[in-house]
């Protein structure tokens, strides 16, 4: 699997995990962290990683074309 595809996949999984935490952890509190806030952070990081994967795949396609 190409590095761009791995980055896209990892970013998407991170985003979905953050979304699940954000949706399911709205009413819960743990001593140190709130799951909904961790979910928002994971969604942001996953979105950024996905965008980077898109950038890498576009750059790779352009380089392959010449």
mmCIF file of N, CA and C in Angstrom:
data_model
loop_
_atom_site.group_PDB
_atom_site.id
_atom_site.type_symbol
_atom_site.label_atom_id
_atom_site.label_comp_id
_atom_site.label_asym_id
_atom_site.label_seq_id
_atom_site.Cartn_x
_atom_site.Cartn_y
_atom_site.Cartn_z
ATOM 1 N N UNK A 1 0.842 -1.170 0.000
ATOM 2 C CA UNK A 1 0.000 0.000 0.000
ATOM 3 C C UNK A 1 0.892 1.238 0.000
ATOM 4 N N UNK A 2 0.539 2.211 -0.788
ATOM 5 C CA UNK A 2 1.324 3.438 -0.909
ATOM 6 C C UNK A 2 1.222 4.273 0.371
ATOM 7 N N UNK A 3 2.258 5.037 0.676
ATOM 8 C CA UNK A 3 2.226 5.862 1.892
ATOM 9 C C UNK A 3 1.059 6.840 1.924
ATOM 10 N N UNK A 4 0.678 7.373 0.772
ATOM 11 C CA UNK A 4 -0.451 8.306 0.745
ATOM 12 C C UNK A 4 -1.744 7.606 1.144
ATOM 13 N N UNK A 5 -1.916 6.382 0.685
ATOM 14 C CA UNK A 5 -3.126 5.643 1.033
ATOM 15 C C UNK A 5 -3.132 5.257 2.510
ATOM 16 N N UNK A 6 -1.971 4.928 3.055
ATOM 17 C CA UNK A 6 -1.882 4.611 4.478
ATOM 18 C C UNK A 6 -2.240 5.826 5.320
ATOM 19 N N UNK A 7 -1.779 6.995 4.902
ATOM 20 C CA UNK A 7 -2.079 8.218 5.628
ATOM 21 C C UNK A 7 -3.564 8.541 5.551
ATOM 22 N N UNK A 8 -4.153 8.363 4.378
ATOM 23 C CA UNK A 8 -5.594 8.570 4.234
ATOM 24 C C UNK A 8 -6.391 7.633 5.138
ATOM 25 N N UNK A 9 -5.997 6.377 5.157
ATOM 26 C CA UNK A 9 -6.695 5.390 5.970
ATOM 27 C C UNK A 9 -6.552 5.690 7.460
ATOM 28 N N UNK A 10 -5.343 5.996 7.894
ATOM 29 C CA UNK A 10 -5.110 6.298 9.308
ATOM 30 C C UNK A 10 -5.863 7.554 9.733
ATOM 31 N N UNK A 11 -5.872 8.576 8.887
ATOM 32 C CA UNK A 11 -6.599 9.798 9.201
ATOM 33 C C UNK A 11 -8.094 9.568 9.285
ATOM 34 N N UNK A 12 -8.614 8.766 8.389
ATOM 35 C CA UNK A 12 -10.047 8.466 8.406
ATOM 36 C C UNK A 12 -10.443 7.685 9.655
ATOM 37 N N UNK A 13 -9.628 6.718 10.027
ATOM 38 C CA UNK A 13 -9.916 5.930 11.230
ATOM 39 C C UNK A 13 -9.839 6.805 12.473
ATOM 40 N N UNK A 14 -8.853 7.689 12.531
ATOM 41 C CA UNK A 14 -8.732 8.597 13.671
ATOM 42 C C UNK A 14 -9.931 9.526 13.752
ATOM 43 N N UNK A 15 -10.372 10.032 12.617
ATOM 44 C CA UNK A 15 -11.543 10.913 12.596
ATOM 45 C C UNK A 15 -12.792 10.179 13.081
ATOM 46 N N UNK A 16 -13.001 8.968 12.608
ATOM 47 C CA UNK A 16 -14.186 8.195 13.000
ATOM 48 C C UNK A 16 -14.135 7.846 14.492
ATOM 49 N N UNK A 17 -12.957 7.511 15.004
ATOM 50 C CA UNK A 17 -12.830 7.226 16.436
ATOM 51 C C UNK A 17 -13.141 8.474 17.255
ATOM 52 N N UNK A 18 -12.662 9.624 16.807
ATOM 53 C CA UNK A 18 -12.968 10.872 17.504
ATOM 54 C C UNK A 18 -14.449 11.198 17.449
ATOM 55 N N UNK A 19 -15.071 10.941 16.310
ATOM 56 C CA UNK A 19 -16.509 11.178 16.175
ATOM 57 C C UNK A 19 -17.291 10.283 17.128
ATOM 58 N N UNK A 20 -16.887 9.032 17.241
ATOM 59 C CA UNK A 20 -17.558 8.112 18.158
ATOM 60 C C UNK A 20 -17.405 8.570 19.609
ATOM 61 N N UNK A 21 -16.214 9.006 19.983
ATOM 62 C CA UNK A 21 -16.012 9.520 21.342
ATOM 63 C C UNK A 21 -16.837 10.768 21.584
ATOM 64 N N UNK A 22 -16.894 11.646 20.611
ATOM 65 C CA UNK A 22 -17.628 12.889 20.770
ATOM 66 C C UNK A 22 -19.131 12.632 20.914
ATOM 67 N N UNK A 23 -19.652 11.701 20.115
ATOM 68 C CA UNK A 23 -21.083 11.421 20.162
ATOM 69 C C UNK A 23 -21.484 10.625 21.406
ATOM 70 N N UNK A 24 -20.655 9.705 21.833
ATOM 71 C CA UNK A 24 -21.040 8.841 22.950
ATOM 72 C C UNK A 24 -20.625 9.386 24.307
ATOM 73 N N UNK A 25 -19.677 10.293 24.345
ATOM 74 C CA UNK A 25 -19.155 10.741 25.634
ATOM 75 C C UNK A 25 -19.612 12.107 26.065
ATOM 76 N N UNK A 26 -20.780 12.562 25.608
ATOM 77 C CA UNK A 26 -21.209 13.907 25.936
ATOM 78 C C UNK A 26 -21.598 14.067 27.409
ATOM 79 N N UNK A 27 -22.136 13.035 28.031
ATOM 80 C CA UNK A 27 -22.612 13.162 29.405
ATOM 81 C C UNK A 27 -21.648 12.600 30.438
ATOM 82 N N UNK A 28 -20.562 12.000 30.024
ATOM 83 C CA UNK A 28 -19.659 11.335 30.956
ATOM 84 C C UNK A 28 -18.458 12.217 31.272
ATOM 85 N N UNK A 29 -17.960 12.029 32.497
ATOM 86 C CA UNK A 29 -16.721 12.698 32.888
ATOM 87 C C UNK A 29 -15.821 11.683 33.562
ATOM 88 N N UNK A 30 -14.571 11.683 33.163
ATOM 89 C CA UNK A 30 -13.558 10.878 33.819
ATOM 90 C C UNK A 30 -12.735 11.860 34.635
ATOM 91 N N UNK A 31 -12.017 11.383 35.626
ATOM 92 C CA UNK A 31 -11.333 12.259 36.580
ATOM 93 C C UNK A 31 -10.493 13.336 35.875
ATOM 94 N N UNK A 32 -9.727 12.968 34.878
ATOM 95 C CA UNK A 32 -8.799 13.910 34.270
ATOM 96 C C UNK A 32 -9.323 14.468 32.950
ATOM 97 N N UNK A 33 -9.985 13.642 32.143
ATOM 98 C CA UNK A 33 -10.372 14.055 30.793
ATOM 99 C C UNK A 33 -11.872 13.912 30.589
ATOM 100 N N UNK A 34 -12.368 14.604 29.590
ATOM 101 C CA UNK A 34 -13.747 14.457 29.138
ATOM 102 C C UNK A 34 -13.708 13.809 27.758
ATOM 103 N N UNK A 35 -14.358 12.666 27.585
ATOM 104 C CA UNK A 35 -14.288 11.965 26.299
ATOM 105 C C UNK A 35 -14.735 12.816 25.111
ATOM 106 N N UNK A 36 -15.699 13.690 25.310
ATOM 107 C CA UNK A 36 -16.159 14.503 24.184
ATOM 108 C C UNK A 36 -15.073 15.473 23.722
ATOM 109 N N UNK A 37 -14.293 16.023 24.656
ATOM 110 C CA UNK A 37 -13.215 16.933 24.272
ATOM 111 C C UNK A 37 -12.077 16.183 23.592
ATOM 112 N N UNK A 38 -11.774 14.995 24.056
ATOM 113 C CA UNK A 38 -10.764 14.166 23.400
ATOM 114 C C UNK A 38 -11.237 13.796 22.000
ATOM 115 N N UNK A 39 -12.534 13.537 21.851
ATOM 116 C CA UNK A 39 -13.093 13.227 20.545
ATOM 117 C C UNK A 39 -12.936 14.375 19.561
ATOM 118 N N UNK A 40 -13.147 15.599 20.029
ATOM 119 C CA UNK A 40 -12.977 16.768 19.150
ATOM 120 C C UNK A 40 -11.522 16.887 18.714
ATOM 121 N N UNK A 41 -10.598 16.681 19.642
ATOM 122 C CA UNK A 41 -9.172 16.756 19.302
ATOM 123 C C UNK A 41 -8.810 15.674 18.285
ATOM 124 N N UNK A 42 -9.317 14.459 18.493
ATOM 125 C CA UNK A 42 -9.042 13.374 17.542
ATOM 126 C C UNK A 42 -9.653 13.658 16.172
ATOM 127 N N UNK A 43 -10.834 14.270 16.137
ATOM 128 C CA UNK A 43 -11.435 14.605 14.848
ATOM 129 C C UNK A 43 -10.591 15.638 14.108
ATOM 130 N N UNK A 44 -10.075 16.620 14.823
ATOM 131 C CA UNK A 44 -9.229 17.630 14.191
ATOM 132 C C UNK A 44 -7.948 16.997 13.652
ATOM 133 N N UNK A 45 -7.300 16.186 14.478
ATOM 134 C CA UNK A 45 -6.068 15.531 14.040
ATOM 135 C C UNK A 45 -6.318 14.573 12.877
ATOM 136 N N UNK A 46 -7.407 13.820 12.934
ATOM 137 C CA UNK A 46 -7.752 12.908 11.847
ATOM 138 C C UNK A 46 -8.063 13.638 10.562
ATOM 139 N N UNK A 47 -8.754 14.766 10.671
ATOM 140 C CA UNK A 47 -9.040 15.563 9.482
ATOM 141 C C UNK A 47 -7.777 16.127 8.853
ATOM 142 N N UNK A 48 -6.867 16.614 9.692
ATOM 143 C CA UNK A 48 -5.599 17.126 9.175
ATOM 144 C C UNK A 48 -4.777 16.033 8.509
ATOM 145 N N UNK A 49 -4.762 14.859 9.133
ATOM 146 C CA UNK A 49 -4.011 13.746 8.551
ATOM 147 C C UNK A 49 -4.627 13.289 7.232
ATOM 148 N N UNK A 50 -5.941 13.294 7.147
ATOM 149 C CA UNK A 50 -6.614 12.936 5.907
ATOM 150 C C UNK A 50 -6.299 13.944 4.811
ATOM 151 N N UNK A 51 -6.328 15.224 5.152
ATOM 152 C CA UNK A 51 -5.977 16.251 4.165
ATOM 153 C C UNK A 51 -4.534 16.105 3.699
ATOM 154 N N UNK A 52 -3.640 15.751 4.612
ATOM 155 C CA UNK A 52 -2.249 15.530 4.226
ATOM 156 C C UNK A 52 -2.126 14.328 3.286
ATOM 157 N N UNK A 53 -2.904 13.288 3.540
ATOM 158 C CA UNK A 53 -2.910 12.129 2.652
ATOM 159 C C UNK A 53 -3.418 12.476 1.266
ATOM 160 N N UNK A 54 -4.444 13.329 1.199
ATOM 161 C CA UNK A 54 -4.939 13.792 -0.098
ATOM 162 C C UNK A 54 -3.858 14.588 -0.814
ATOM 163 N N UNK A 55 -3.190 15.468 -0.086
ATOM 164 C CA UNK A 55 -2.105 16.258 -0.672
ATOM 165 C C UNK A 55 -0.996 15.360 -1.210
ATOM 166 N N UNK A 56 -0.615 14.339 -0.418
ATOM 167 C CA UNK A 56 0.438 13.425 -0.866
ATOM 168 C C UNK A 56 0.022 12.654 -2.110
ATOM 169 N N UNK A 57 -1.223 12.215 -2.176
ATOM 170 C CA UNK A 57 -1.661 11.449 -3.341
ATOM 171 C C UNK A 57 -1.745 12.332 -4.584
ATOM 172 N N UNK A 58 -2.157 13.572 -4.425
ATOM 173 C CA UNK A 58 -2.217 14.491 -5.572
ATOM 174 C C UNK A 58 -0.806 14.801 -6.049
ATOM 175 N N UNK A 59 0.110 15.023 -5.107
ATOM 176 C CA UNK A 59 1.490 15.311 -5.465
ATOM 177 C C UNK A 59 2.140 14.127 -6.158
ATOM 178 N N UNK A 60 1.841 12.923 -5.704
ATOM 179 C CA UNK A 60 2.388 11.716 -6.309
ATOM 180 C C UNK A 60 1.829 11.521 -7.717
ATOM 181 N N UNK A 61 0.529 11.788 -7.903
ATOM 182 C CA UNK A 61 -0.077 11.671 -9.233
ATOM 183 C C UNK A 61 0.533 12.670 -10.207
ATOM 184 N N UNK A 62 0.777 13.882 -9.740
ATOM 185 C CA UNK A 62 1.371 14.901 -10.605
ATOM 186 C C UNK A 62 2.795 14.528 -10.998
ATOM 187 N N UNK A 63 3.541 13.976 -10.048
ATOM 188 C CA UNK A 63 4.909 13.581 -10.351
ATOM 189 C C UNK A 63 4.954 12.404 -11.328
ATOM 190 N N UNK A 64 3.965 11.517 -11.241
ATOM 191 C CA UNK A 64 3.926 10.364 -12.128
ATOM 192 C C UNK A 64 3.590 10.774 -13.567
ATOM 193 N N UNK A 65 2.809 11.840 -13.698
ATOM 194 C CA UNK A 65 2.448 12.307 -15.037
ATOM 195 C C UNK A 65 3.618 12.976 -15.743
ATOM 196 N N UNK A 66 4.495 13.547 -14.956
ATOM 197 C CA UNK A 66 5.687 14.125 -15.573
ATOM 198 C C UNK A 66 5.625 15.561 -15.638
#
